[in-house]
PDB file of C-alpha atoms in Angstrom:
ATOM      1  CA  UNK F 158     -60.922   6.846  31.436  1.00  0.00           C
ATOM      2  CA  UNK F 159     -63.686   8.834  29.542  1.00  0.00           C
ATOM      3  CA  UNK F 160     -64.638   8.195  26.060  1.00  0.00           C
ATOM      4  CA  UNK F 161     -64.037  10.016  23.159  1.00  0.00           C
ATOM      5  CA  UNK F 162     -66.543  10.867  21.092  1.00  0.00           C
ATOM      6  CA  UNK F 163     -65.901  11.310  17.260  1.00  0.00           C
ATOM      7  CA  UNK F 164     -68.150  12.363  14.295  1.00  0.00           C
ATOM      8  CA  UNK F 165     -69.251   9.823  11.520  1.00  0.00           C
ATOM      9  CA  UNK F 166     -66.628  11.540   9.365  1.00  0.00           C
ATOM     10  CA  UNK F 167     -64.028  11.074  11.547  1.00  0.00           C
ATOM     11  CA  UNK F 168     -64.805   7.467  12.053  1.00  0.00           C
ATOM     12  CA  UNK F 169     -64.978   6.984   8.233  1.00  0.00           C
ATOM     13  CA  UNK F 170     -61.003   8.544   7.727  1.00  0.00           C
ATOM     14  CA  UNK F 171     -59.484   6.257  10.829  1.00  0.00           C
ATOM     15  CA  UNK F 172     -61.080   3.234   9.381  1.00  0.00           C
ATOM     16  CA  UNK F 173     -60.255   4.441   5.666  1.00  0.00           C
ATOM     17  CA  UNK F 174     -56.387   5.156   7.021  1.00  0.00           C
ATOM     18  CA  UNK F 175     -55.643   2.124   9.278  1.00  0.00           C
ATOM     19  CA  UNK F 176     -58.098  -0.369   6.646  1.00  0.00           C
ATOM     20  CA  UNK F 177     -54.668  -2.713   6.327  1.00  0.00           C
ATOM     21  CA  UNK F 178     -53.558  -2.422   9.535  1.00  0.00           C
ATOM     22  CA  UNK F 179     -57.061  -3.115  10.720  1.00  0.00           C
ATOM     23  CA  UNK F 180     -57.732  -6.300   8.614  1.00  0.00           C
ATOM     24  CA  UNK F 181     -54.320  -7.660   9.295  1.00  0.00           C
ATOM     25  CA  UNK F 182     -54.807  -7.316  12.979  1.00  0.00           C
ATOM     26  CA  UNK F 183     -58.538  -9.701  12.218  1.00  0.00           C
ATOM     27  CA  UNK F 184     -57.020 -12.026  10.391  1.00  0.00           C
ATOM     28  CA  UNK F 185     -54.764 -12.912  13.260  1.00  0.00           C
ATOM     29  CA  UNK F 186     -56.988 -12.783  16.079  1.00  0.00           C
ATOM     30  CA  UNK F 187     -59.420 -14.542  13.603  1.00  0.00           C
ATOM     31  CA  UNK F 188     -56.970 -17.670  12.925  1.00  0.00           C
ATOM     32  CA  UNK F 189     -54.870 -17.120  16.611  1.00  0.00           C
ATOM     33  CA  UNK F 190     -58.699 -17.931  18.220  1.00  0.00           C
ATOM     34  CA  UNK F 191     -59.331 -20.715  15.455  1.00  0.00           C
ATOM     35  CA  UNK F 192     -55.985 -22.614  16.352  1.00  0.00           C
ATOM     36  CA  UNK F 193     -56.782 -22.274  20.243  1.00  0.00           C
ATOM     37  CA  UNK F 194     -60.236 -23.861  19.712  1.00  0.00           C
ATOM     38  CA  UNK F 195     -58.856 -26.512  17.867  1.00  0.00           C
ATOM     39  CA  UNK F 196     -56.041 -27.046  20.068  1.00  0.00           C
ATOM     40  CA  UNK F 197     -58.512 -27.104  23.351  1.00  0.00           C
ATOM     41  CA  UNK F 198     -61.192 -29.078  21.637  1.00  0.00           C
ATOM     42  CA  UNK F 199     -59.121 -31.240  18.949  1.00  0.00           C
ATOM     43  CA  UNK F 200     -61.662 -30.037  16.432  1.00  0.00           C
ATOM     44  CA  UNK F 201     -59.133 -30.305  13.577  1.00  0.00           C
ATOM     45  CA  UNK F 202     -58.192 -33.534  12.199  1.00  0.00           C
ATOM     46  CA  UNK F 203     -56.395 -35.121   9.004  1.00  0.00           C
ATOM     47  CA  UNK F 204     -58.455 -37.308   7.161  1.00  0.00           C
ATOM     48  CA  UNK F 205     -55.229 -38.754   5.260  1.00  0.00           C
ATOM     49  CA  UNK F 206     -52.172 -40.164   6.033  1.00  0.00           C
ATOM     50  CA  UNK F 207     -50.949 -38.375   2.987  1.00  0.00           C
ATOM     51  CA  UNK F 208     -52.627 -35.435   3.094  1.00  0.00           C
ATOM     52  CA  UNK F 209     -51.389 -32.175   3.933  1.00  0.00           C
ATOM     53  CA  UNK F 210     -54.085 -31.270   6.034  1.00  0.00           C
ATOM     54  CA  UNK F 211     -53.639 -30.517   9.777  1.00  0.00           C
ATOM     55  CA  UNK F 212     -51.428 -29.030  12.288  1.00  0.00           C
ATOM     56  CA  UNK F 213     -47.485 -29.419  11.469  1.00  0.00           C
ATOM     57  CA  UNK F 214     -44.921 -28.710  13.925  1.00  0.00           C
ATOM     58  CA  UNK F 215     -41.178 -27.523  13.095  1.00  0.00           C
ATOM     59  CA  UNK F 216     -38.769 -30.365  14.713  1.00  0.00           C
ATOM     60  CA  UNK F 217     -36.226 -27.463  14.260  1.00  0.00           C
ATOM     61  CA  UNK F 218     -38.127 -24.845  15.925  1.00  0.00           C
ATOM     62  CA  UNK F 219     -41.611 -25.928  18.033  1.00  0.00           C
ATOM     63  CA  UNK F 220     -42.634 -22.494  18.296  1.00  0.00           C
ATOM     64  CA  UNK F 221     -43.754 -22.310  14.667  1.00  0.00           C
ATOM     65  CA  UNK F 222     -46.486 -24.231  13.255  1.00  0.00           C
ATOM     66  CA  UNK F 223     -47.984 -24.532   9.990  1.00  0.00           C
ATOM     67  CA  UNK F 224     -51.809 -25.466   9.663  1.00  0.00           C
ATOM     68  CA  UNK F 225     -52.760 -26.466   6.331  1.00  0.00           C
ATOM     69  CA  UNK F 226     -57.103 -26.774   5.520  1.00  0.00           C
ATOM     70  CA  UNK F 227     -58.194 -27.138   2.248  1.00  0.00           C
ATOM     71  CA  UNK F 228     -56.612 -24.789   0.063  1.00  0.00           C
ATOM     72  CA  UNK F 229     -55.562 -22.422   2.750  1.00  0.00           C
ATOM     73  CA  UNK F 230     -52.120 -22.219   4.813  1.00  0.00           C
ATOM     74  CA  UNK F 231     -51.219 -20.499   7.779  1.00  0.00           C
ATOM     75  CA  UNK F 232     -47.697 -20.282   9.468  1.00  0.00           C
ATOM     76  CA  UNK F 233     -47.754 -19.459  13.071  1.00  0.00           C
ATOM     77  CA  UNK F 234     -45.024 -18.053  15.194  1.00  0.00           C
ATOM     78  CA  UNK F 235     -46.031 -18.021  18.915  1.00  0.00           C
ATOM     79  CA  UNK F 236     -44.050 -16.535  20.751  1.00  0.00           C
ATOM     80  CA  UNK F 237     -44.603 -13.581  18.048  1.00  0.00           C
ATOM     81  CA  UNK F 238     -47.782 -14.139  18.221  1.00  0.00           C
ATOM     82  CA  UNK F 239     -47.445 -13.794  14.251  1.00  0.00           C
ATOM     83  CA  UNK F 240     -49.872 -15.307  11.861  1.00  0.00           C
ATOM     84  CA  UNK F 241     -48.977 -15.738   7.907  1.00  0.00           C
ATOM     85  CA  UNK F 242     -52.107 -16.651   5.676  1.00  0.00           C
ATOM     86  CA  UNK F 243     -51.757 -18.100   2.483  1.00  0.00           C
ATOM     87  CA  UNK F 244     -53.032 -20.158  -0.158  1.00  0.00           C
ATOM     88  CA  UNK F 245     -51.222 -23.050  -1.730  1.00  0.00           C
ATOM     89  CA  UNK F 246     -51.332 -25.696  -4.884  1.00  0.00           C
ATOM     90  CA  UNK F 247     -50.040 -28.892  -4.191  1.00  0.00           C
ATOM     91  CA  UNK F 248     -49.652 -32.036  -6.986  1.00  0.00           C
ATOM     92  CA  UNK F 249     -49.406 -34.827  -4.756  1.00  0.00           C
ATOM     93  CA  UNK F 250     -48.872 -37.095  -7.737  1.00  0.00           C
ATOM     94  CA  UNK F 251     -45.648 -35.489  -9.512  1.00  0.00           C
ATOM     95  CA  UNK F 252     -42.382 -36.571  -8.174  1.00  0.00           C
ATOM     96  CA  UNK F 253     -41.771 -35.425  -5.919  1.00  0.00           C
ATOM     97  CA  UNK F 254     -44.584 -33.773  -4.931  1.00  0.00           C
ATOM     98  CA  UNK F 255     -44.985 -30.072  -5.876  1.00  0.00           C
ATOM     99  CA  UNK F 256     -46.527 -27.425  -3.745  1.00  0.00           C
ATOM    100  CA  UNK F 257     -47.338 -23.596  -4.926  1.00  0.00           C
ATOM    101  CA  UNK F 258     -47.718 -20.729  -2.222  1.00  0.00           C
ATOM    102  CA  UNK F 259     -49.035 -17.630  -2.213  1.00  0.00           C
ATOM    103  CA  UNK F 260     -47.957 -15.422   0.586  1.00  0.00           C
ATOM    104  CA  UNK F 261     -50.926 -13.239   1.774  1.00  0.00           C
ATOM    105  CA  UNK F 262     -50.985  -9.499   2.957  1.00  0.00           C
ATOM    106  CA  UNK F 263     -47.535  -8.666   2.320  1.00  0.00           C
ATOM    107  CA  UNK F 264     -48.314  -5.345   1.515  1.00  0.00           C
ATOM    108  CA  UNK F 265     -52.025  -4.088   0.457  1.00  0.00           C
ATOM    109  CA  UNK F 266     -53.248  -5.663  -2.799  1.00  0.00           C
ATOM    110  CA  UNK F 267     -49.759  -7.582  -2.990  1.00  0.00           C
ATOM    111  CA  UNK F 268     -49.468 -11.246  -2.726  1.00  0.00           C
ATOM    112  CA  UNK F 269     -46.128 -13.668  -3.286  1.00  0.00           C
ATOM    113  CA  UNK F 270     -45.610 -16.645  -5.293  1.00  0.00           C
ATOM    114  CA  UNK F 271     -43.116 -19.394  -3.417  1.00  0.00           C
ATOM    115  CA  UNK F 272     -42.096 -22.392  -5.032  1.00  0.00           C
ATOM    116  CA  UNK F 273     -41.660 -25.731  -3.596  1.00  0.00           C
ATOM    117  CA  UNK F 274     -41.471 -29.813  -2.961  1.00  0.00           C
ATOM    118  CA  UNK F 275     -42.348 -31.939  -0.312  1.00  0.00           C
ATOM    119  CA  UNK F 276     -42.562 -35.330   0.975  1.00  0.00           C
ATOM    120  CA  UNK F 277     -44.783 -37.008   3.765  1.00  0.00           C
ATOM    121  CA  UNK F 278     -43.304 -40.300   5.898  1.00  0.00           C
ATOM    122  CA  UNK F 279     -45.782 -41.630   8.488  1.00  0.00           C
ATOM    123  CA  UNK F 280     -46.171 -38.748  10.282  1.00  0.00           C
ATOM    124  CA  UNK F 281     -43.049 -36.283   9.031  1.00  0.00           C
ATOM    125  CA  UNK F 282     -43.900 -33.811   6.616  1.00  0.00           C
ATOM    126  CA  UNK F 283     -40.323 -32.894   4.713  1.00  0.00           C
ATOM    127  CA  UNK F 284     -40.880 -28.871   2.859  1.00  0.00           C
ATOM    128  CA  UNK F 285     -38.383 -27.351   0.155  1.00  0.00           C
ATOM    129  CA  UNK F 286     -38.685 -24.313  -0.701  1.00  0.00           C
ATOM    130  CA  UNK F 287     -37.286 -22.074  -3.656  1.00  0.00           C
ATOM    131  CA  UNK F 288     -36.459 -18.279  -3.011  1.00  0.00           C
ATOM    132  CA  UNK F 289     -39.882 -16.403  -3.426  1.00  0.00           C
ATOM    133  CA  UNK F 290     -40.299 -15.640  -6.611  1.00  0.00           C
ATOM    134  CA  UNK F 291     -37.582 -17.567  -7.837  1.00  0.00           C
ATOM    135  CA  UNK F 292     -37.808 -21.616  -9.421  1.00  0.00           C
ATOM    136  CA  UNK F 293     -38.877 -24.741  -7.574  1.00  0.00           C
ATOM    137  CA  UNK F 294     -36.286 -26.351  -5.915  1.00  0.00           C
ATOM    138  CA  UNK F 295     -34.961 -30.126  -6.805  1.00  0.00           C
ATOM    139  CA  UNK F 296     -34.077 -31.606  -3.969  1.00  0.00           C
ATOM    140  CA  UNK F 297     -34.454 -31.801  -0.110  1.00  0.00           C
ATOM    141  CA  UNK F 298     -31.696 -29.328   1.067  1.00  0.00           C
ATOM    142  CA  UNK F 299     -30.893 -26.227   2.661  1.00  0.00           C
ATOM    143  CA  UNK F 300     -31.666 -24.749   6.097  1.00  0.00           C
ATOM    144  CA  UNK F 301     -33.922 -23.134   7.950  1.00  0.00           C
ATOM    145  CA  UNK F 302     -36.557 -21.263   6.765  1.00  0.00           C
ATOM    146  CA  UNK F 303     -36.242 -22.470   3.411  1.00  0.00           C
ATOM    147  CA  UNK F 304     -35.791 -26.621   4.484  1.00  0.00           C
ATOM    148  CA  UNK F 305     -37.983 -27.713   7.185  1.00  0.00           C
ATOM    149  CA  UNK F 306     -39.278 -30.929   8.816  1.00  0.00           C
ATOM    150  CA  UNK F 307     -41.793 -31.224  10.343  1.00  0.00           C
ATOM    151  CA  UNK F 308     -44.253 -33.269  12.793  1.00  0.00           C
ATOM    152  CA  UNK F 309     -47.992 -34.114  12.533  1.00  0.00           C
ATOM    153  CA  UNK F 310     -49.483 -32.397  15.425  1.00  0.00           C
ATOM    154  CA  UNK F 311     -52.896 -33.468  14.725  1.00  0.00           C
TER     155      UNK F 311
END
């Protein structure tokens, strides 16, 4: 197969047209190859019993994942091969224990606020969450997506 050869110009409109599409597809290759490093070489660890960070597993559903590190949150799906930044807020000291997320790329410029509560037990990670943009749930029930519990992977 030859190569096509474009102008400067040209170049400039693709990347200009596709710029979303383009930094979604990085930021899922970016954090797809950043879980499969740390899942070959065990890089990422939780310092905490209590603490969020780590790898999380669904109980309902192992395909999906959630990694949390630092301030940042990603959901993975996959057999999608789907990757969901975000940033969250947690207050580990309010009862129970609060947790603010902000969905990332939704749509260009446009991030979502979801509300929610969790709980940690040994290694069980118990998440509530409200409708997004709605209120912050009060209790531990519901299904799936909006309940989940899951497992400390690592």
């Amino acid at each position: 197969m030859a190569a096509i050869k474009i102008s400067d110009d040209q170049q400039k409109q693709l990347i200009a047209k596709h710029r979303h599409d383009l930094r979604r597809a990085f930021v899922r290759l970016s954090v797809y190859g950043y879980y499969q490093l740390n899942d070959q070489f065990g890089v990422m660890k939780s310092d905490d019993a209590n603490s969020l960070n780590g790898e999380w597993m669904s109980t309902g559903n192992p395909d999906m994942r959630l990694v949390f590190e630092g301030d940042e949150m990603f959901m993975l799906v996959k057999s999608k091969r789907t990757v969901i930044p975000a940033t969250f807020t947690d207050d580990p000291k309010s009862l129970p224990k609060t947790i603010d997320i902000s969905l990332k790329y939704v749509s260009p410029g446009e991030s979502r606020k979801v509300l929610g509560i969790y709980e940690i037990s040994g290694r069980t990670l118990k998440l509530s969450q409200g409708e997004t943009g709605g209120g912050r749930p009060k209790e531990f029930t519901g299904v799936s997506p909006r309940y989940l519990v899951l497992e400390r992977v690592r």
